[in-house]
Amino acid sequence: MDRVTAEDMLMFVNAAITSSGQREFHSAASAQRFSLDFLHEYMIGNYRDLYAATLALDINDHNATLIAHRLLVTAADADDDQKRLEGQLIGRRLRLVAPQRVYELFRRLRQSRVNNRRTRAIIRDWLSHRPDPAFDAVKYRTPLKQAVRHAHVKPDGDELGPFLFAGKTRYATPILESWRRAHYEQASIYDLPYTVAEGFAAKHNIDRATFLERIEPRMTRVERLRLQESARRSKIDLGVDLGAMPLTRLSSYVLSLPVTERVERRAELTHALRAAAAKVAAGHRWGRVAAVLDDSFSAFGSRQKRRRPLAVALACHYLCEAMADSYVPLWTSGRTDALLTYPRGVTPLGERVLDALEHNPDRLLIVSDGWDNAPGGMASEVLRVWRTRLDPEHEVIVVHLNPEYDADTFDVKKIGHVPTVGVRDAEDVPALVEFARFTEGHTGLAELKAHFDDRIARFLEG
């Protein structure tokens, strides 16, 4: 029974890391959502304590808010000690979640008529930790207004309340006054957050190129990245700061550039990728490393998660380079220039795994969606023979990192009996590789719970 529990928990962690309910290359968005919803219901119904503990792990924002919502909706099923710990985990996790997702969670709680004392306390606590309430009042005006009403919170200061519910003829807070004036004065638009200013720009019929050029200083890093391609067509430089970007997001940005531009900016982009990888790699050494990196056609991902699997593979490439004493990268396409990679062709994982093992590494990392099809199943068979005949003592550490959730199996697709964990950001790889040991079946539920308890303690202390 303990083994079943451990397997169920590991399956859920993989799903919570990788799936965001969006379309993947191999499954539609509806299948992703149905599969993920079923898994959440199964876990909270059978393993509530472990389900809540997942909030302390490196899961994505989508699943963090789904867990928080289900825990608060089903509060009657928990005892006082459980409620106390769940409240602490939810409160801590929400501070790490993107604010628009938190406001969406509050909207769903309001829609579900969840308004108990613990829920109101969580909303009040989260709002009290927002660094700039006036900024939130402008950028998230309607969801903030709903959250304040739902939790019976009195907005700070003398102006937020009137701004949200009544209105004034003039505000002393600059951003509130800019919002008021933007209704009739174009110049004030450019003192507002991009998403708010965009609506006013449309209202005033401002030319798109002119608007992007003038609003650029107000854009967030993510907004600059998202709009880079359209801005480039208008010959506008949004001033993307490569040095401030985390490794996986930087990899996505690099892959969005035309190959010709990557060639022209090779030194700049390579330096930025290596610098970002060095920040993640600090304190980690992996010895001799070989990596099998999937750049087959399926690495394109989907329209919603464009080139995401390939971005993870590219980020892992530079991370392995930073952590290894010696490093051999092996792309499934056979390419040797990582910076110029793009999704193409079939997935000969078996051949690349053979090539990797010939280099006698201390550690083999496989970054792939697991669809081994040239020929099918060869990678699993190669690794089976390797483990049983040539490396029965597991001297070579083999880990499969999979960036895509398989809706049909409620898990990430595995390669034989190799330890497999889901991955969303390469920044989490050192911790995920450590976590992979639990998927080999050599450790039991007690060890897994001890790991969770340690993560919870460090998470709440942080």
Short mmCIF file of C-alpha atoms in Angstrom, two decimals:
data_model
loop_
_atom_site.label_atom_id
_atom_site.label_comp_id
_atom_site.label_asym_id
_atom_site.label_seq_id
_atom_site.Cartn_x
_atom_site.Cartn_y
_atom_site.Cartn_z
CA MET A 1 0.00 0.00 0.00
CA ASP A 2 2.85 2.38 0.83
CA ARG A 3 4.37 1.76 -2.60
CA VAL A 4 1.07 2.63 -4.31
CA THR A 5 0.84 5.84 -2.31
CA ALA A 6 4.40 6.80 -3.23
CA GLU A 7 3.78 6.07 -6.91
CA ASP A 8 0.55 8.09 -6.90
CA MET A 9 2.28 11.00 -5.24
CA LEU A 10 5.20 10.98 -7.69
CA MET A 11 2.76 10.82 -10.59
CA PHE A 12 0.93 13.88 -9.27
CA VAL A 13 4.13 15.85 -8.70
CA ASN A 14 5.15 15.24 -12.31
CA ALA A 15 1.76 16.46 -13.51
CA ALA A 16 1.82 19.51 -11.24
CA ILE A 17 5.23 20.52 -12.57
CA THR A 18 4.57 20.06 -16.29
CA SER A 19 0.88 20.49 -17.12
CA SER A 20 -0.77 23.90 -17.35
CA GLY A 21 -4.01 22.68 -18.92
CA GLN A 22 -2.92 23.97 -22.32
CA ARG A 23 -2.49 22.09 -25.56
CA GLU A 24 0.67 20.01 -25.90
CA PHE A 25 2.11 18.60 -29.10
CA HIS A 26 0.59 15.17 -28.45
CA SER A 27 -2.71 16.09 -26.72
CA ALA A 28 -5.43 18.73 -26.96
CA ALA A 29 -6.17 21.30 -24.27
CA SER A 30 -9.48 19.61 -23.40
CA ALA A 31 -7.69 16.30 -22.76
CA GLN A 32 -5.07 18.07 -20.65
CA ARG A 33 -7.70 19.79 -18.49
CA PHE A 34 -9.85 16.67 -18.07
CA SER A 35 -6.84 14.54 -17.11
CA LEU A 36 -5.47 17.12 -14.69
CA ASP A 37 -8.84 17.76 -13.02
CA PHE A 38 -9.34 14.04 -12.46
CA LEU A 39 -5.86 13.73 -10.94
CA HIS A 40 -6.47 16.64 -8.54
CA GLU A 41 -9.79 15.15 -7.38
CA TYR A 42 -8.19 11.74 -6.90
CA MET A 43 -5.30 13.13 -4.88
CA ILE A 44 -7.28 15.37 -2.54
CA GLY A 45 -9.77 12.57 -1.95
CA ASN A 46 -7.11 10.01 -1.01
CA TYR A 47 -4.00 11.86 0.19
CA ARG A 48 -5.02 15.27 1.46
CA ASP A 49 -1.88 15.85 3.56
CA LEU A 50 0.47 14.99 0.69
CA TYR A 51 -1.71 16.93 -1.74
CA ALA A 52 -1.31 20.07 0.35
CA ALA A 53 2.42 19.42 0.79
CA THR A 54 2.87 19.67 -2.97
CA LEU A 55 2.57 23.45 -2.57
CA ALA A 56 6.08 23.40 -1.10
CA LEU A 57 7.56 21.82 -4.25
CA ASP A 58 8.59 23.39 -7.56
CA ILE A 59 5.16 23.11 -9.19
CA ASN A 60 3.79 25.60 -11.71
CA ASP A 61 1.39 28.45 -10.90
CA HIS A 62 -1.57 26.81 -12.62
CA ASN A 63 -1.49 23.77 -10.35
CA ALA A 64 -0.63 25.81 -7.26
CA THR A 65 -3.86 27.77 -7.61
CA LEU A 66 -5.86 24.61 -8.40
CA ILE A 67 -4.57 23.03 -5.18
CA ALA A 68 -5.30 26.16 -3.15
CA HIS A 69 -8.83 26.34 -4.53
CA ARG A 70 -9.63 22.70 -3.76
CA LEU A 71 -8.19 22.89 -0.25
CA LEU A 72 -10.27 25.96 0.58
CA VAL A 73 -13.45 24.61 -1.03
CA THR A 74 -13.17 21.35 0.96
CA ALA A 75 -12.09 22.91 4.26
CA ALA A 76 -14.84 21.01 6.08
CA ASP A 77 -13.00 17.75 5.36
CA ALA A 78 -9.87 18.83 7.28
CA ASP A 79 -9.20 18.92 11.02
CA ASP A 80 -7.85 22.00 12.81
CA ASP A 81 -4.17 21.02 12.49
CA GLN A 82 -4.58 20.33 8.80
CA LYS A 83 -6.33 23.64 8.26
CA ARG A 84 -3.57 25.50 10.06
CA LEU A 85 -0.79 23.94 7.95
CA GLU A 86 -2.79 24.27 4.74
CA GLY A 87 -3.38 27.96 5.43
CA GLN A 88 0.34 28.52 5.95
CA LEU A 89 1.25 26.65 2.75
CA ILE A 90 -1.38 28.46 0.68
CA GLY A 91 -0.39 31.87 2.01
CA ARG A 92 3.31 31.29 1.37
CA ARG A 93 2.77 29.83 -2.10
CA LEU A 94 0.47 32.63 -3.28
CA ARG A 95 3.22 35.18 -2.65
CA LEU A 96 5.27 33.34 -5.31
CA VAL A 97 2.45 33.08 -7.86
CA ALA A 98 1.91 35.67 -10.60
CA PRO A 99 -0.62 38.25 -9.27
CA GLN A 100 -3.07 37.83 -12.15
CA ARG A 101 -3.36 34.13 -11.29
CA VAL A 102 -3.95 34.92 -7.62
CA TYR A 103 -6.72 37.36 -8.50
CA GLU A 104 -8.25 34.67 -10.72
CA LEU A 105 -8.14 32.28 -7.75
CA PHE A 106 -9.96 34.85 -5.61
CA ARG A 107 -12.58 35.22 -8.36
CA ARG A 108 -13.14 31.46 -8.41
CA LEU A 109 -13.45 31.35 -4.63
CA ARG A 110 -16.06 34.11 -4.80
CA GLN A 111 -17.85 32.20 -7.56
CA SER A 112 -17.77 29.03 -5.43
CA ARG A 113 -19.15 30.99 -2.46
CA VAL A 114 -16.14 30.15 -0.31
CA ASN A 115 -15.95 32.90 2.29
CA ASN A 116 -14.93 31.30 5.58
CA ARG A 117 -12.64 32.98 8.08
CA ARG A 118 -9.51 31.21 6.81
CA THR A 119 -10.18 32.25 3.21
CA ARG A 120 -10.72 35.88 4.20
CA ALA A 121 -7.50 35.80 6.24
CA ILE A 122 -5.52 34.41 3.29
CA ILE A 123 -6.87 37.13 0.97
CA ARG A 124 -6.17 39.89 3.51
CA ASP A 125 -2.66 38.59 4.15
CA TRP A 126 -1.85 38.38 0.43
CA LEU A 127 -3.16 41.89 -0.24
CA SER A 128 -1.16 43.27 2.69
CA HIS A 129 2.06 41.91 1.18
CA ARG A 130 1.54 43.54 -2.23
CA PRO A 131 4.39 46.02 -2.72
CA ASP A 132 2.34 48.75 -4.44
CA PRO A 133 -1.41 48.71 -3.72
CA ALA A 134 -2.04 51.74 -5.97
CA PHE A 135 -0.38 49.97 -8.89
CA ASP A 136 -2.60 46.92 -8.30
CA ALA A 137 -5.65 49.16 -8.08
CA VAL A 138 -4.93 50.46 -11.58
CA LYS A 139 -3.68 47.27 -13.26
CA TYR A 140 -6.12 44.84 -11.59
CA ARG A 141 -8.95 47.22 -10.71
CA THR A 142 -11.97 44.91 -11.15
CA PRO A 143 -10.46 41.73 -9.58
CA LEU A 144 -9.04 43.78 -6.69
CA LYS A 145 -12.42 45.38 -6.10
CA GLN A 146 -14.06 41.93 -6.02
CA ALA A 147 -11.40 40.52 -3.68
CA VAL A 148 -11.73 43.44 -1.27
CA ARG A 149 -15.50 43.02 -1.14
CA HIS A 150 -15.29 39.26 -0.76
CA ALA A 151 -12.79 39.36 2.13
CA HIS A 152 -14.34 42.43 3.80
CA VAL A 153 -11.03 44.28 3.55
CA LYS A 154 -10.74 48.04 3.98
CA PRO A 155 -8.30 49.41 1.35
CA ASP A 156 -5.23 51.19 2.71
CA GLY A 157 -5.07 54.98 2.68
CA ASP A 158 -7.67 57.60 1.88
CA GLU A 159 -7.73 57.17 -1.90
CA LEU A 160 -7.84 53.47 -2.80
CA GLY A 161 -11.36 53.00 -1.49
CA PRO A 162 -12.84 55.93 -3.44
CA PHE A 163 -10.81 54.92 -6.52
CA LEU A 164 -12.24 51.40 -6.48
CA PHE A 165 -15.82 52.14 -5.49
CA ALA A 166 -16.77 55.80 -5.83
CA GLY A 167 -14.35 57.90 -7.84
CA LYS A 168 -12.92 61.39 -7.18
CA THR A 169 -12.27 64.46 -9.26
CA ARG A 170 -8.58 64.45 -8.37
CA TYR A 171 -6.07 62.08 -6.71
CA ALA A 172 -2.86 62.84 -4.84
CA THR A 173 -1.43 59.41 -5.73
CA PRO A 174 0.34 59.89 -9.10
CA ILE A 175 -0.68 56.63 -10.78
CA LEU A 176 -4.33 57.06 -9.76
CA GLU A 177 -4.34 60.61 -11.11
CA SER A 178 -2.70 59.44 -14.36
CA TRP A 179 -5.48 56.86 -14.78
CA ARG A 180 -8.12 59.56 -14.29
CA ARG A 181 -6.48 61.94 -16.73
CA ALA A 182 -5.84 59.21 -19.33
CA HIS A 183 -9.56 59.17 -20.11
CA TYR A 184 -9.20 62.50 -21.89
CA GLU A 185 -5.43 63.22 -22.10
CA GLN A 186 -3.13 61.08 -24.27
CA ALA A 187 0.09 62.07 -22.51
CA SER A 188 -1.06 60.49 -19.23
CA ILE A 189 -1.43 57.09 -20.91
CA TYR A 190 2.33 56.61 -20.83
CA ASP A 191 2.46 56.82 -17.04
CA LEU A 192 0.30 53.69 -16.72
CA PRO A 193 1.13 49.96 -16.83
CA TYR A 194 1.28 48.60 -20.38
CA THR A 195 -1.86 46.45 -20.18
CA VAL A 196 -3.92 49.40 -18.91
CA ALA A 197 -2.36 51.89 -21.32
CA GLU A 198 -3.10 49.60 -24.26
CA GLY A 199 -6.84 49.99 -23.70
CA PHE A 200 -6.59 53.76 -23.54
CA ALA A 201 -4.42 53.80 -26.68
CA ALA A 202 -7.16 52.00 -28.57
CA LYS A 203 -9.74 54.43 -27.21
CA HIS A 204 -7.69 57.41 -28.43
CA ASN A 205 -6.84 55.72 -31.78
CA ILE A 206 -3.09 56.02 -31.20
CA ASP A 207 -0.87 54.46 -33.87
CA ARG A 208 0.45 51.06 -32.68
CA ALA A 209 4.10 51.78 -33.50
CA THR A 210 3.97 55.15 -31.75
CA PHE A 211 2.32 53.61 -28.72
CA LEU A 212 4.87 50.78 -28.38
CA GLU A 213 7.79 53.17 -28.69
CA ARG A 214 6.50 55.54 -25.99
CA ILE A 215 5.17 52.91 -23.56
CA GLU A 216 8.39 50.83 -23.68
CA PRO A 217 9.80 52.18 -20.37
CA ARG A 218 6.64 50.99 -18.55
CA MET A 219 6.76 47.41 -19.86
CA THR A 220 7.65 44.47 -17.66
CA ARG A 221 10.31 41.98 -18.73
CA VAL A 222 7.67 39.44 -19.77
CA GLU A 223 5.76 42.03 -21.78
CA ARG A 224 8.92 43.03 -23.64
CA LEU A 225 9.57 39.42 -24.56
CA ARG A 226 6.00 38.75 -25.64
CA LEU A 227 5.91 41.81 -27.88
CA GLN A 228 9.44 41.58 -29.23
CA GLU A 229 8.48 39.96 -32.55
CA SER A 230 5.66 42.40 -33.36
CA ALA A 231 7.83 45.34 -32.29
CA ARG A 232 10.63 44.12 -34.55
CA ARG A 233 8.27 44.26 -37.52
CA SER A 234 7.62 47.91 -36.65
CA LYS A 235 11.41 48.46 -36.35
CA ILE A 236 11.14 49.24 -32.65
CA ASP A 237 13.72 48.03 -30.13
CA LEU A 238 12.04 47.21 -26.82
CA GLY A 239 15.39 46.98 -25.07
CA VAL A 240 15.24 43.40 -23.78
CA ASP A 241 17.72 43.04 -20.91
CA LEU A 242 19.30 39.63 -21.47
CA GLY A 243 21.22 39.77 -18.21
CA ALA A 244 18.03 40.04 -16.13
CA MET A 245 16.27 37.07 -17.73
CA PRO A 246 16.14 33.63 -16.08
CA LEU A 247 17.71 30.77 -18.03
CA THR A 248 14.64 29.06 -19.51
CA ARG A 249 12.93 32.30 -20.48
CA LEU A 250 16.16 33.49 -22.07
CA SER A 251 16.31 30.24 -24.05
CA SER A 252 12.74 30.83 -25.29
CA TYR A 253 13.73 34.31 -26.38
CA VAL A 254 16.79 33.02 -28.26
CA LEU A 255 14.70 30.39 -30.06
CA SER A 256 12.18 33.06 -31.12
CA LEU A 257 14.90 34.85 -33.08
CA PRO A 258 15.53 34.01 -36.75
CA VAL A 259 18.56 31.78 -37.25
CA THR A 260 20.30 34.55 -39.18
CA GLU A 261 19.94 36.91 -36.22
CA ARG A 262 21.27 34.27 -33.85
CA VAL A 263 24.35 33.95 -36.04
CA GLU A 264 24.86 37.72 -36.04
CA ARG A 265 24.43 37.96 -32.27
CA ARG A 266 26.22 34.71 -31.42
CA ALA A 267 28.71 36.18 -28.95
CA GLU A 268 26.07 38.25 -27.12
CA LEU A 269 23.51 35.45 -26.87
CA THR A 270 26.04 32.78 -25.89
CA HIS A 271 27.48 34.99 -23.17
CA ALA A 272 23.99 35.69 -21.78
CA LEU A 273 23.01 32.00 -21.78
CA ARG A 274 26.22 30.95 -20.07
CA ALA A 275 25.90 33.70 -17.48
CA ALA A 276 22.30 32.68 -16.68
CA ALA A 277 23.35 29.02 -16.46
CA ALA A 278 26.23 29.87 -14.13
CA LYS A 279 23.80 31.48 -11.66
CA VAL A 280 21.76 28.26 -11.50
CA ALA A 281 24.82 26.00 -11.41
CA ALA A 282 26.47 27.76 -8.46
CA GLY A 283 27.49 25.14 -5.90
CA HIS A 284 26.69 22.12 -8.11
CA ARG A 285 29.29 19.87 -9.75
CA TRP A 286 28.30 16.83 -11.80
CA GLY A 287 31.59 15.35 -13.01
CA ARG A 288 31.52 13.83 -16.50
CA VAL A 289 28.13 14.50 -18.08
CA ALA A 290 26.51 13.38 -21.32
CA ALA A 291 23.15 14.81 -22.33
CA VAL A 292 20.69 13.55 -24.93
CA LEU A 293 18.68 16.59 -26.01
CA ASP A 294 15.48 16.31 -28.05
CA ASP A 295 15.20 18.80 -30.91
CA SER A 296 12.83 16.68 -33.02
CA PHE A 297 9.71 18.17 -34.58
CA SER A 298 7.61 17.51 -31.47
CA ALA A 299 9.93 19.86 -29.52
CA PHE A 300 7.96 22.67 -31.16
CA GLY A 301 5.30 22.10 -28.48
CA SER A 302 2.05 23.85 -29.37
CA ARG A 303 0.72 27.26 -30.29
CA GLN A 304 0.08 27.98 -26.60
CA LYS A 305 3.48 26.61 -25.48
CA ARG A 306 5.51 27.50 -28.54
CA ARG A 307 8.95 25.86 -28.57
CA ARG A 308 8.72 25.28 -24.82
CA PRO A 309 10.15 21.71 -24.86
CA LEU A 310 13.05 22.86 -27.04
CA ALA A 311 13.67 25.87 -24.79
CA VAL A 312 13.96 23.54 -21.79
CA ALA A 313 16.42 21.35 -23.72
CA LEU A 314 18.51 24.35 -24.76
CA ALA A 315 18.56 25.68 -21.20
CA CYS A 316 19.57 22.24 -19.88
CA HIS A 317 22.40 22.17 -22.43
CA TYR A 318 23.97 25.33 -21.03
CA LEU A 319 23.25 24.25 -17.46
CA CYS A 320 25.02 20.91 -17.97
CA GLU A 321 27.93 22.74 -19.57
CA ALA A 322 28.18 24.94 -16.48
CA MET A 323 27.97 22.10 -13.93
CA ALA A 324 30.10 19.45 -15.65
CA ASP A 325 33.83 18.83 -15.45
CA SER A 326 33.53 17.44 -18.97
CA TYR A 327 30.40 17.56 -21.10
CA VAL A 328 29.12 15.84 -24.25
CA PRO A 329 25.86 17.18 -25.76
CA LEU A 330 24.03 14.93 -28.20
CA TRP A 331 21.04 16.45 -30.03
CA THR A 332 18.61 13.98 -31.60
CA SER A 333 18.96 15.77 -34.95
CA GLY A 334 22.72 15.27 -34.93
CA ARG A 335 23.37 19.03 -34.85
CA THR A 336 26.41 20.28 -32.99
CA ASP A 337 25.58 23.99 -32.82
CA ALA A 338 23.11 24.39 -29.95
CA LEU A 339 22.48 28.07 -30.56
CA LEU A 340 21.09 27.41 -34.04
CA THR A 341 18.83 24.51 -33.11
CA TYR A 342 15.19 24.35 -34.22
CA PRO A 343 12.48 21.62 -34.13
CA ARG A 344 12.87 19.15 -36.97
CA GLY A 345 12.73 15.45 -37.82
CA VAL A 346 12.06 12.22 -35.91
CA THR A 347 13.26 11.23 -32.44
CA PRO A 348 16.12 8.66 -32.53
CA LEU A 349 16.59 8.58 -28.76
CA GLY A 350 17.99 5.05 -28.77
CA GLU A 351 20.85 5.91 -31.09
CA ARG A 352 21.77 9.00 -29.11
CA VAL A 353 21.64 7.10 -25.80
CA LEU A 354 24.06 4.55 -27.26
CA ASP A 355 26.35 7.36 -28.38
CA ALA A 356 26.18 8.94 -24.93
CA LEU A 357 27.04 5.74 -23.05
CA GLU A 358 30.09 5.21 -25.25
CA HIS A 359 31.58 8.32 -23.62
CA ASN A 360 31.48 6.57 -20.21
CA PRO A 361 29.85 9.47 -18.31
CA ASP A 362 29.25 9.72 -14.58
CA ARG A 363 25.80 11.09 -15.33
CA LEU A 364 23.47 10.78 -18.33
CA LEU A 365 20.67 13.31 -18.68
CA ILE A 366 17.89 12.78 -21.23
CA VAL A 367 15.70 15.81 -21.98
CA SER A 368 12.81 14.65 -24.15
CA ASP A 369 9.04 14.19 -24.34
CA GLY A 370 9.76 10.44 -24.36
CA TRP A 371 8.29 9.66 -27.79
CA ASP A 372 11.10 7.43 -29.03
CA ASN A 373 10.18 6.57 -32.62
CA ALA A 374 13.26 6.00 -34.79
CA PRO A 375 13.08 3.04 -34.22
CA GLY A 376 10.33 2.85 -31.63
CA GLY A 377 11.32 1.64 -28.16
CA MET A 378 15.05 1.40 -28.87
CA ALA A 379 16.03 3.75 -26.03
CA SER A 380 14.16 1.66 -23.45
CA GLU A 381 15.81 -1.52 -24.66
CA VAL A 382 19.29 0.02 -24.73
CA LEU A 383 18.91 1.25 -21.16
CA ARG A 384 17.47 -2.08 -19.99
CA VAL A 385 20.43 -4.02 -21.34
CA TRP A 386 22.85 -1.42 -20.00
CA ARG A 387 21.41 -1.64 -16.49
CA THR A 388 21.13 -5.45 -16.34
CA ARG A 389 24.34 -6.45 -18.15
CA LEU A 390 26.82 -3.60 -18.06
CA ASP A 391 25.91 -1.39 -15.09
CA PRO A 392 23.96 -3.46 -12.54
CA GLU A 393 25.39 -1.37 -9.68
CA HIS A 394 23.96 1.85 -11.18
CA GLU A 395 27.36 3.52 -11.24
CA VAL A 396 26.14 5.80 -14.04
CA ILE A 397 23.34 8.09 -12.88
CA VAL A 398 20.62 8.23 -15.55
CA VAL A 399 17.72 10.69 -15.30
CA HIS A 400 15.02 11.47 -17.85
CA LEU A 401 13.58 15.00 -17.68
CA ASN A 402 10.27 15.30 -19.52
CA PRO A 403 8.76 18.75 -20.26
CA GLU A 404 5.39 17.44 -21.53
CA TYR A 405 2.46 15.96 -19.58
CA ASP A 406 0.85 12.88 -21.12
CA ALA A 407 -2.89 13.26 -20.56
CA ASP A 408 -3.63 9.61 -21.35
CA THR A 409 -1.41 8.19 -18.60
CA PHE A 410 -1.89 11.00 -16.02
CA ASP A 411 1.89 11.34 -15.92
CA VAL A 412 4.88 12.25 -18.04
CA LYS A 413 5.85 9.62 -20.61
CA LYS A 414 8.68 7.42 -19.36
CA ILE A 415 11.57 5.67 -21.09
CA GLY A 416 11.63 2.12 -19.76
CA HIS A 417 12.57 1.95 -16.09
CA VAL A 418 14.76 5.04 -16.09
CA PRO A 419 13.94 7.56 -13.31
CA THR A 420 11.68 10.14 -14.95
CA VAL A 421 10.57 13.51 -13.59
CA GLY A 422 8.61 16.32 -15.14
CA VAL A 423 10.38 19.60 -15.81
CA ARG A 424 9.08 23.06 -16.62
CA ASP A 425 12.10 25.28 -15.96
CA ALA A 426 15.75 24.30 -16.23
CA GLU A 427 16.34 26.34 -13.08
CA ASP A 428 14.72 23.49 -11.13
CA VAL A 429 16.86 20.74 -12.68
CA PRO A 430 19.38 20.31 -9.81
CA ALA A 431 16.53 19.77 -7.34
CA LEU A 432 14.58 17.57 -9.79
CA VAL A 433 17.55 15.31 -10.42
CA GLU A 434 17.84 14.82 -6.68
CA PHE A 435 14.10 14.13 -6.48
CA ALA A 436 14.36 11.55 -9.29
CA ARG A 437 15.81 8.98 -6.91
CA PHE A 438 12.33 8.50 -5.46
CA THR A 439 11.00 7.33 -8.84
CA GLU A 440 13.37 4.32 -9.05
CA GLY A 441 11.34 2.31 -6.58
CA HIS A 442 14.26 1.82 -4.15
CA THR A 443 12.89 4.25 -1.57
CA GLY A 444 9.58 3.92 0.23
CA LEU A 445 6.80 6.18 1.43
CA ALA A 446 8.60 6.99 4.68
CA GLU A 447 11.57 8.46 2.82
CA LEU A 448 9.27 10.37 0.48
CA LYS A 449 7.31 11.84 3.41
CA ALA A 450 10.55 12.81 5.12
CA HIS A 451 11.59 14.63 1.95
CA PHE A 452 8.25 16.44 1.85
CA ASP A 453 8.49 17.40 5.52
CA ASP A 454 11.94 18.86 4.93
CA ARG A 455 10.75 20.80 1.90
CA ILE A 456 7.73 22.13 3.83
CA ALA A 457 9.93 23.29 6.72
CA ARG A 458 12.36 25.10 4.38
CA PHE A 459 9.51 26.50 2.30
CA LEU A 460 7.70 28.03 5.26
CA GLU A 461 10.92 29.37 6.77
CA GLY A 462 11.75 31.05 3.44
#
